[in-house]
Amino acid sequence: MTLLDGWGRCTGGRAEVRGPLDRQALRALVASRPAHGLLARGAGCSYGDAAQNTGGLVLAPATEPGITVDAGGGTVRAAGSATFAEILARTVPRGLLLPVLPGTARLTLGGAVAADVHGKNQRTDGSLAAWLDSVELLDGNGRLHLLTPDREEFRATVGGMGLTGLVLAATVRLIPITGTRLRVTTRRAADLDALLAELDAARSRYAVAWIDTTATGAALGRGVVDLGDHLDEPDDRDEPDDLDGLDGLDDRGRLDDWGGLDGLEYAPARARRAPRLPFCPFIPPTARAFNSLWYHRAPRERTAVQQLPAFFHRLDAVRDWNRALGPRGFLQYQFAVPDGAHGLIAEVLTALGAVGAAPFLGTVKRFGPASGCPLSFPLPGWSLAVDLPRGGRRLHAVLDRLDRRVADAGGRIYLAKDARLGRPAFDAMYGPLTDWRATRARLDPDGTMRSDLGRRLGLCR
Ligand SMILES: Cc1cc2nc3c(=O)[nH]c(=O)nc-3n(C[C@H](O)[C@H](O)[C@H](O)COP(=O)(O)OP(=O)(O)OC[C@H]3O[C@@H](n4cnc5c(N)ncnc54)[C@H](O)[C@@H]3O)c2cc1C
């Protein structure tokens, strides 16, 4: 038995780990209906217990690797175990980019399908579901399906947190790019109203705000908004490695002095490894100092050029940064609420401050239309994600109360980030899921696919 944990390192449980296996071996394994259930695990980037099946079997990874780019058709077909970094390394040189890029490139395509992940462009481009041509699923009966978006089984699987079967592969439509650089406008916002107004007015393809999770009074909700668009100039062979902060744009926003065009490359800098700390560095005063420093170091307003990894995957610059947050681990509280319920953002920040929670990292996104997949997270409105030390009973009582407030507002918690939501609040957020449960019962009548998260939320036994 191997100890598996979530990214937040506070949900650990032991399971028998196997994989990767070829299709035939996977079919035989699923058809044997392992007594304590089976689950596919990707890169373990979900924060809680979504990728755990304590006491049972976990395939980590389930599938052999494999990536095929159809440059002419603008698609990539990749195995469920292929990471976004591996896929980008193959597609970017052909001028094609994955259309949805979460805050890490370490996740796998299987994990991305299972969580219906979103990026900084959810408002303009939707979540991954909108870009999937097909998903190849091995269901709980051991049957293979090629699922297309018109199928109920597709909608149950995308966002379905691995509980309908194993995603063997998926085909994703890509977006064309002529270079690997983005024009990024960074603007400070002095309070929450200003921050939300910036995001609301944003017309860039990508928009996200880092929010000071500790500011209070008139500064509550201050932060820094990043608006990004692809540059339509090809890359320069001699460009500097780190373009962060480099101003090189003429007044039409075009690069004015970079010629010498060359092929494209997805080239993240070599990541440094975070130390394993024996304590959590964040208590209220250090969380305040960290946030204040970040806010004051940000430019009031600046337009600069950034490379893909710097803009999309800044956190990947430090490997295993979750280890530096102490042995007790940490939580991420990410919720989405409909338009008009944005007051929940201030309410959550205030409640966390009042209980001494030391939230140290927060982001706000403006969301557009939902994908139509019943367990998918994004809904039209606003999303706040806050990282905070794991805390004790008092914090959890506050989070339970906030869950109810989010549910009452018509909102929901993101399952890929969750480690603690209770069944009643989950039901209030996602509804009875009658169709999803019926589809899962067809795909997995014996309930072979199981996870700790699924058991906690009543999605499996
Ligand atoms: C630093 C960081 C930033 C992040 N930023 C974002 C963000 O901006 N937007 C966003 O949407 N998410 C974000 N996430 C969350 C992450 O995208 C999701 O948790 C994603 O599901 C992780 O993929 P994974 O490969 O690590 O899967 P795991 O965490 O290993 O598993 C997640 C779920 O996928 C299922 N699964 C994995 N592989 C398969 C498969 N082959 N077949 C069937 N089911 C499978 C598992 O059973 C589990 O239920 C972030 C996570 C981190 C650590």
PDB file of N, CA and C in Angstrom, residues 222-289:
ATOM      1  N   ARG A 222      -8.240  44.796  -2.365  1.00  0.00           N
ATOM      2  CA  ARG A 222      -7.322  45.401  -3.335  1.00  0.00           C
ATOM      3  C   ARG A 222      -6.527  44.289  -4.019  1.00  0.00           C
ATOM      4  N   GLY A 223      -5.961  44.617  -5.156  1.00  0.00           N
ATOM      5  CA  GLY A 223      -5.222  43.563  -5.849  1.00  0.00           C
ATOM      6  C   GLY A 223      -4.589  44.060  -7.127  1.00  0.00           C
ATOM      7  N   VAL A 224      -4.176  43.113  -7.943  1.00  0.00           N
ATOM      8  CA  VAL A 224      -3.448  43.421  -9.173  1.00  0.00           C
ATOM      9  C   VAL A 224      -4.083  42.611 -10.305  1.00  0.00           C
ATOM     10  N   VAL A 225      -4.524  43.331 -11.340  1.00  0.00           N
ATOM     11  CA  VAL A 225      -5.208  42.670 -12.459  1.00  0.00           C
ATOM     12  C   VAL A 225      -4.216  42.464 -13.601  1.00  0.00           C
ATOM     13  N   ASP A 226      -4.224  41.276 -14.185  1.00  0.00           N
ATOM     14  CA  ASP A 226      -3.404  40.966 -15.361  1.00  0.00           C
ATOM     15  C   ASP A 226      -4.323  40.695 -16.537  1.00  0.00           C
ATOM     16  N   LEU A 227      -4.117  41.432 -17.636  1.00  0.00           N
ATOM     17  CA  LEU A 227      -4.903  41.222 -18.852  1.00  0.00           C
ATOM     18  C   LEU A 227      -3.941  40.816 -19.957  1.00  0.00           C
ATOM     19  N   GLY A 228      -4.197  39.698 -20.607  1.00  0.00           N
ATOM     20  CA  GLY A 228      -3.229  39.208 -21.600  1.00  0.00           C
ATOM     21  C   GLY A 228      -3.860  38.881 -22.940  1.00  0.00           C
ATOM     22  N   ASP A 229      -3.084  39.135 -23.999  1.00  0.00           N
ATOM     23  CA  ASP A 229      -3.484  38.734 -25.357  1.00  0.00           C
ATOM     24  C   ASP A 229      -2.246  38.243 -26.093  1.00  0.00           C
ATOM     25  N   HIS A 230      -2.448  37.283 -26.998  1.00  0.00           N
ATOM     26  CA  HIS A 230      -1.312  36.812 -27.787  1.00  0.00           C
ATOM     27  C   HIS A 230      -0.821  37.924 -28.705  1.00  0.00           C
ATOM     28  N   LEU A 231       0.489  38.058 -28.802  1.00  0.00           N
ATOM     29  CA  LEU A 231       1.058  38.963 -29.798  1.00  0.00           C
ATOM     30  C   LEU A 231       0.970  38.272 -31.151  1.00  0.00           C
ATOM     31  N   ASP A 232       0.718  39.034 -32.188  1.00  0.00           N
ATOM     32  CA  ASP A 232       0.636  38.360 -33.485  1.00  0.00           C
ATOM     33  C   ASP A 232       1.959  38.403 -34.242  1.00  0.00           C
ATOM     34  N   GLU A 233       3.040  38.776 -33.557  1.00  0.00           N
ATOM     35  CA  GLU A 233       4.366  38.727 -34.188  1.00  0.00           C
ATOM     36  C   GLU A 233       5.044  37.400 -33.901  1.00  0.00           C
ATOM     37  N   PRO A 234       5.739  36.842 -34.895  1.00  0.00           N
ATOM     38  CA  PRO A 234       6.513  35.630 -34.624  1.00  0.00           C
ATOM     39  C   PRO A 234       7.624  35.906 -33.625  1.00  0.00           C
ATOM     40  N   ASP A 235       8.140  34.834 -32.996  1.00  0.00           N
ATOM     41  CA  ASP A 235       9.188  34.985 -31.995  1.00  0.00           C
ATOM     42  C   ASP A 235      10.507  35.406 -32.613  1.00  0.00           C
ATOM     43  N   ASP A 236      11.330  35.994 -31.747  1.00  0.00           N
ATOM     44  CA  ASP A 236      12.660  36.427 -32.163  1.00  0.00           C
ATOM     45  C   ASP A 236      13.683  35.422 -31.663  1.00  0.00           C
ATOM     46  N   ARG A 237      14.598  35.026 -32.542  1.00  0.00           N
ATOM     47  CA  ARG A 237      15.633  34.061 -32.175  1.00  0.00           C
ATOM     48  C   ARG A 237      16.478  34.525 -30.992  1.00  0.00           C
ATOM     49  N   ASP A 238      16.752  35.829 -30.930  1.00  0.00           N
ATOM     50  CA  ASP A 238      17.699  36.309 -29.929  1.00  0.00           C
ATOM     51  C   ASP A 238      17.027  36.952 -28.729  1.00  0.00           C
ATOM     52  N   GLU A 239      15.769  36.641 -28.536  1.00  0.00           N
ATOM     53  CA  GLU A 239      15.081  37.307 -27.440  1.00  0.00           C
ATOM     54  C   GLU A 239      15.691  36.912 -26.098  1.00  0.00           C
ATOM     55  N   PRO A 240      15.635  37.817 -25.110  1.00  0.00           N
ATOM     56  CA  PRO A 240      16.132  37.453 -23.787  1.00  0.00           C
ATOM     57  C   PRO A 240      15.248  36.364 -23.173  1.00  0.00           C
ATOM     58  N   ASP A 241      15.828  35.589 -22.226  1.00  0.00           N
ATOM     59  CA  ASP A 241      15.084  34.499 -21.614  1.00  0.00           C
ATOM     60  C   ASP A 241      13.902  35.001 -20.807  1.00  0.00           C
ATOM     61  N   ASP A 242      14.169  36.000 -20.008  1.00  0.00           N
ATOM     62  CA  ASP A 242      13.131  36.481 -19.118  1.00  0.00           C
ATOM     63  C   ASP A 242      12.583  37.789 -19.656  1.00  0.00           C
ATOM     64  N   LEU A 243      11.395  37.724 -20.195  1.00  0.00           N
ATOM     65  CA  LEU A 243      10.816  38.925 -20.797  1.00  0.00           C
ATOM     66  C   LEU A 243       9.913  39.657 -19.836  1.00  0.00           C
ATOM     67  N   ASP A 244       9.770  39.106 -18.632  1.00  0.00           N
ATOM     68  CA  ASP A 244       8.876  39.716 -17.667  1.00  0.00           C
ATOM     69  C   ASP A 244       9.303  41.160 -17.419  1.00  0.00           C
ATOM     70  N   GLY A 245       8.403  42.069 -17.621  1.00  0.00           N
ATOM     71  CA  GLY A 245       8.726  43.455 -17.314  1.00  0.00           C
ATOM     72  C   GLY A 245       9.395  44.195 -18.449  1.00  0.00           C
ATOM     73  N   LEU A 246       9.604  43.551 -19.588  1.00  0.00           N
ATOM     74  CA  LEU A 246      10.291  44.222 -20.678  1.00  0.00           C
ATOM     75  C   LEU A 246       9.286  45.020 -21.497  1.00  0.00           C
ATOM     76  N   ASP A 247       9.484  46.295 -21.593  1.00  0.00           N
ATOM     77  CA  ASP A 247       8.611  47.115 -22.427  1.00  0.00           C
ATOM     78  C   ASP A 247       9.215  47.176 -23.812  1.00  0.00           C
ATOM     79  N   GLY A 248       8.484  46.719 -24.817  1.00  0.00           N
ATOM     80  CA  GLY A 248       9.034  46.779 -26.160  1.00  0.00           C
ATOM     81  C   GLY A 248       7.937  46.967 -27.176  1.00  0.00           C
ATOM     82  N   LEU A 249       6.898  47.701 -26.796  1.00  0.00           N
ATOM     83  CA  LEU A 249       5.743  47.821 -27.661  1.00  0.00           C
ATOM     84  C   LEU A 249       5.611  49.229 -28.196  1.00  0.00           C
ATOM     85  N   ASP A 250       5.233  49.346 -29.481  1.00  0.00           N
ATOM     86  CA  ASP A 250       4.919  50.675 -29.970  1.00  0.00           C
ATOM     87  C   ASP A 250       3.478  51.006 -29.576  1.00  0.00           C
ATOM     88  N   ASP A 251       2.981  52.162 -30.013  1.00  0.00           N
ATOM     89  CA  ASP A 251       1.688  52.588 -29.474  1.00  0.00           C
ATOM     90  C   ASP A 251       0.498  51.808 -30.045  1.00  0.00           C
ATOM     91  N   ARG A 252       0.744  50.932 -31.019  1.00  0.00           N
ATOM     92  CA  ARG A 252      -0.333  50.047 -31.454  1.00  0.00           C
ATOM     93  C   ARG A 252      -0.246  48.707 -30.744  1.00  0.00           C
ATOM     94  N   GLY A 253       0.659  48.627 -29.761  1.00  0.00           N
ATOM     95  CA  GLY A 253       0.793  47.391 -29.020  1.00  0.00           C
ATOM     96  C   GLY A 253       1.564  46.337 -29.781  1.00  0.00           C
ATOM     97  N   ARG A 254       2.284  46.711 -30.843  1.00  0.00           N
ATOM     98  CA  ARG A 254       3.074  45.735 -31.600  1.00  0.00           C
ATOM     99  C   ARG A 254       4.526  45.823 -31.159  1.00  0.00           C
ATOM    100  N   LEU A 255       5.231  44.738 -31.275  1.00  0.00           N
ATOM    101  CA  LEU A 255       6.660  44.773 -30.967  1.00  0.00           C
ATOM    102  C   LEU A 255       7.338  45.672 -31.977  1.00  0.00           C
ATOM    103  N   ASP A 256       8.121  46.644 -31.499  1.00  0.00           N
ATOM    104  CA  ASP A 256       8.643  47.626 -32.439  1.00  0.00           C
ATOM    105  C   ASP A 256      10.040  47.296 -32.955  1.00  0.00           C
ATOM    106  N   ASP A 257      10.806  46.517 -32.251  1.00  0.00           N
ATOM    107  CA  ASP A 257      12.209  46.425 -32.658  1.00  0.00           C
ATOM    108  C   ASP A 257      12.737  44.990 -32.664  1.00  0.00           C
ATOM    109  N   TRP A 258      11.869  44.012 -32.725  1.00  0.00           N
ATOM    110  CA  TRP A 258      12.357  42.641 -32.706  1.00  0.00           C
ATOM    111  C   TRP A 258      12.123  41.989 -34.055  1.00  0.00           C
ATOM    112  N   GLY A 259      13.191  41.674 -34.747  1.00  0.00           N
ATOM    113  CA  GLY A 259      13.049  41.009 -36.042  1.00  0.00           C
ATOM    114  C   GLY A 259      13.540  39.594 -35.913  1.00  0.00           C
ATOM    115  N   GLY A 260      14.224  39.032 -36.921  1.00  0.00           N
ATOM    116  CA  GLY A 260      14.902  37.726 -36.855  1.00  0.00           C
ATOM    117  C   GLY A 260      13.994  36.604 -36.391  1.00  0.00           C
ATOM    118  N   LEU A 261      13.026  36.232 -37.195  1.00  0.00           N
ATOM    119  CA  LEU A 261      12.003  35.303 -36.754  1.00  0.00           C
ATOM    120  C   LEU A 261      12.511  33.868 -36.713  1.00  0.00           C
ATOM    121  N   ASP A 262      11.957  33.114 -35.823  1.00  0.00           N
ATOM    122  CA  ASP A 262      12.428  31.743 -35.664  1.00  0.00           C
ATOM    123  C   ASP A 262      11.257  30.852 -35.274  1.00  0.00           C
ATOM    124  N   GLY A 263      11.518  29.532 -35.146  1.00  0.00           N
ATOM    125  CA  GLY A 263      10.474  28.602 -34.752  1.00  0.00           C
ATOM    126  C   GLY A 263      10.028  28.827 -33.320  1.00  0.00           C
ATOM    127  N   LEU A 264       8.873  28.270 -32.991  1.00  0.00           N
ATOM    128  CA  LEU A 264       8.308  28.468 -31.662  1.00  0.00           C
ATOM    129  C   LEU A 264       8.727  27.339 -30.738  1.00  0.00           C
ATOM    130  N   GLU A 265       8.661  27.621 -29.467  1.00  0.00           N
ATOM    131  CA  GLU A 265       9.072  26.633 -28.484  1.00  0.00           C
ATOM    132  C   GLU A 265       8.333  26.894 -27.183  1.00  0.00           C
ATOM    133  N   TYR A 266       7.894  25.823 -26.521  1.00  0.00           N
ATOM    134  CA  TYR A 266       7.370  25.994 -25.159  1.00  0.00           C
ATOM    135  C   TYR A 266       8.526  25.659 -24.230  1.00  0.00           C
ATOM    136  N   ALA A 267       9.103  26.671 -23.614  1.00  0.00           N
ATOM    137  CA  ALA A 267      10.366  26.466 -22.915  1.00  0.00           C
ATOM    138  C   ALA A 267      10.330  27.060 -21.515  1.00  0.00           C
ATOM    139  N   PRO A 268       9.679  26.367 -20.568  1.00  0.00           N
ATOM    140  CA  PRO A 268       9.696  26.886 -19.194  1.00  0.00           C
ATOM    141  C   PRO A 268      11.118  26.819 -18.628  1.00  0.00           C
ATOM    142  N   ALA A 269      11.450  27.780 -17.790  1.00  0.00           N
ATOM    143  CA  ALA A 269      12.769  27.750 -17.153  1.00  0.00           C
ATOM    144  C   ALA A 269      12.851  26.526 -16.240  1.00  0.00           C
ATOM    145  N   ARG A 270      14.057  26.066 -15.986  1.00  0.00           N
ATOM    146  CA  ARG A 270      14.230  24.916 -15.092  1.00  0.00           C
ATOM    147  C   ARG A 270      13.728  25.290 -13.689  1.00  0.00           C
ATOM    148  N   ALA A 271      12.838  24.460 -13.148  1.00  0.00           N
ATOM    149  CA  ALA A 271      12.219  24.814 -11.863  1.00  0.00           C
ATOM    150  C   ALA A 271      13.169  24.512 -10.700  1.00  0.00           C
ATOM    151  N   ARG A 272      13.146  25.397  -9.723  1.00  0.00           N
ATOM    152  CA  ARG A 272      13.885  25.112  -8.483  1.00  0.00           C
ATOM    153  C   ARG A 272      12.982  24.295  -7.572  1.00  0.00           C
ATOM    154  N   ARG A 273      13.573  23.484  -6.693  1.00  0.00           N
ATOM    155  CA  ARG A 273      12.755  22.651  -5.806  1.00  0.00           C
ATOM    156  C   ARG A 273      12.567  23.356  -4.458  1.00  0.00           C
ATOM    157  N   ALA A 274      11.341  23.390  -3.977  1.00  0.00           N
ATOM    158  CA  ALA A 274      11.067  24.046  -2.695  1.00  0.00           C
ATOM    159  C   ALA A 274      11.575  23.178  -1.547  1.00  0.00           C
ATOM    160  N   PRO A 275      12.057  23.792  -0.481  1.00  0.00           N
ATOM    161  CA  PRO A 275      12.472  22.996   0.678  1.00  0.00           C
ATOM    162  C   PRO A 275      11.242  22.460   1.411  1.00  0.00           C
ATOM    163  N   ARG A 276      11.430  21.336   2.098  1.00  0.00           N
ATOM    164  CA  ARG A 276      10.342  20.792   2.922  1.00  0.00           C
ATOM    165  C   ARG A 276      10.432  21.458   4.291  1.00  0.00           C
ATOM    166  N   LEU A 277       9.487  22.299   4.644  1.00  0.00           N
ATOM    167  CA  LEU A 277       9.579  23.031   5.918  1.00  0.00           C
ATOM    168  C   LEU A 277       8.860  22.262   7.027  1.00  0.00           C
ATOM    169  N   PRO A 278       9.436  22.284   8.258  1.00  0.00           N
ATOM    170  CA  PRO A 278       8.811  21.562   9.373  1.00  0.00           C
ATOM    171  C   PRO A 278       7.660  22.358  10.015  1.00  0.00           C
ATOM    172  N   PHE A 279       7.373  23.541   9.483  1.00  0.00           N
ATOM    173  CA  PHE A 279       6.288  24.367  10.053  1.00  0.00           C
ATOM    174  C   PHE A 279       5.662  25.156   8.901  1.00  0.00           C
ATOM    175  N   CYS A 280       4.475  25.682   9.122  1.00  0.00           N
ATOM    176  CA  CYS A 280       3.859  26.510   8.079  1.00  0.00           C
ATOM    177  C   CYS A 280       4.343  27.954   8.258  1.00  0.00           C
ATOM    178  N   PRO A 281       4.931  28.548   7.229  1.00  0.00           N
ATOM    179  CA  PRO A 281       5.445  29.915   7.393  1.00  0.00           C
ATOM    180  C   PRO A 281       4.345  30.960   7.504  1.00  0.00           C
ATOM    181  N   PHE A 282       3.099  30.575   7.235  1.00  0.00           N
ATOM    182  CA  PHE A 282       2.045  31.587   7.238  1.00  0.00           C
ATOM    183  C   PHE A 282       1.215  31.571   8.512  1.00  0.00           C
ATOM    184  N   ILE A 283       1.329  32.688   9.258  1.00  0.00           N
ATOM    185  CA  ILE A 283       0.437  33.016  10.350  1.00  0.00           C
ATOM    186  C   ILE A 283      -0.080  34.412   9.987  1.00  0.00           C
ATOM    187  N   PRO A 284      -1.092  34.938  10.633  1.00  0.00           N
ATOM    188  CA  PRO A 284      -1.655  36.202  10.143  1.00  0.00           C
ATOM    189  C   PRO A 284      -0.624  37.303   9.839  1.00  0.00           C
ATOM    190  N   PRO A 285       0.368  37.573  10.703  1.00  0.00           N
ATOM    191  CA  PRO A 285       1.286  38.677  10.361  1.00  0.00           C
ATOM    192  C   PRO A 285       2.127  38.392   9.110  1.00  0.00           C
ATOM    193  N   THR A 286       2.583  37.143   8.925  1.00  0.00           N
ATOM    194  CA  THR A 286       3.415  36.868   7.737  1.00  0.00           C
ATOM    195  C   THR A 286       2.555  36.852   6.474  1.00  0.00           C
ATOM    196  N   ALA A 287       1.314  36.368   6.596  1.00  0.00           N
ATOM    197  CA  ALA A 287       0.418  36.398   5.428  1.00  0.00           C
ATOM    198  C   ALA A 287       0.159  37.856   5.030  1.00  0.00           C
ATOM    199  N   ARG A 288      -0.016  38.731   6.038  1.00  0.00           N
ATOM    200  CA  ARG A 288      -0.247  40.154   5.740  1.00  0.00           C
ATOM    201  C   ARG A 288       0.975  40.771   5.070  1.00  0.00           C
ATOM    202  N   ALA A 289       2.160  40.465   5.610  1.00  0.00           N
ATOM    203  CA  ALA A 289       3.395  41.045   5.068  1.00  0.00           C
ATOM    204  C   ALA A 289       3.612  40.567   3.629  1.00  0.00           C
TER     205      ALA A 289
END
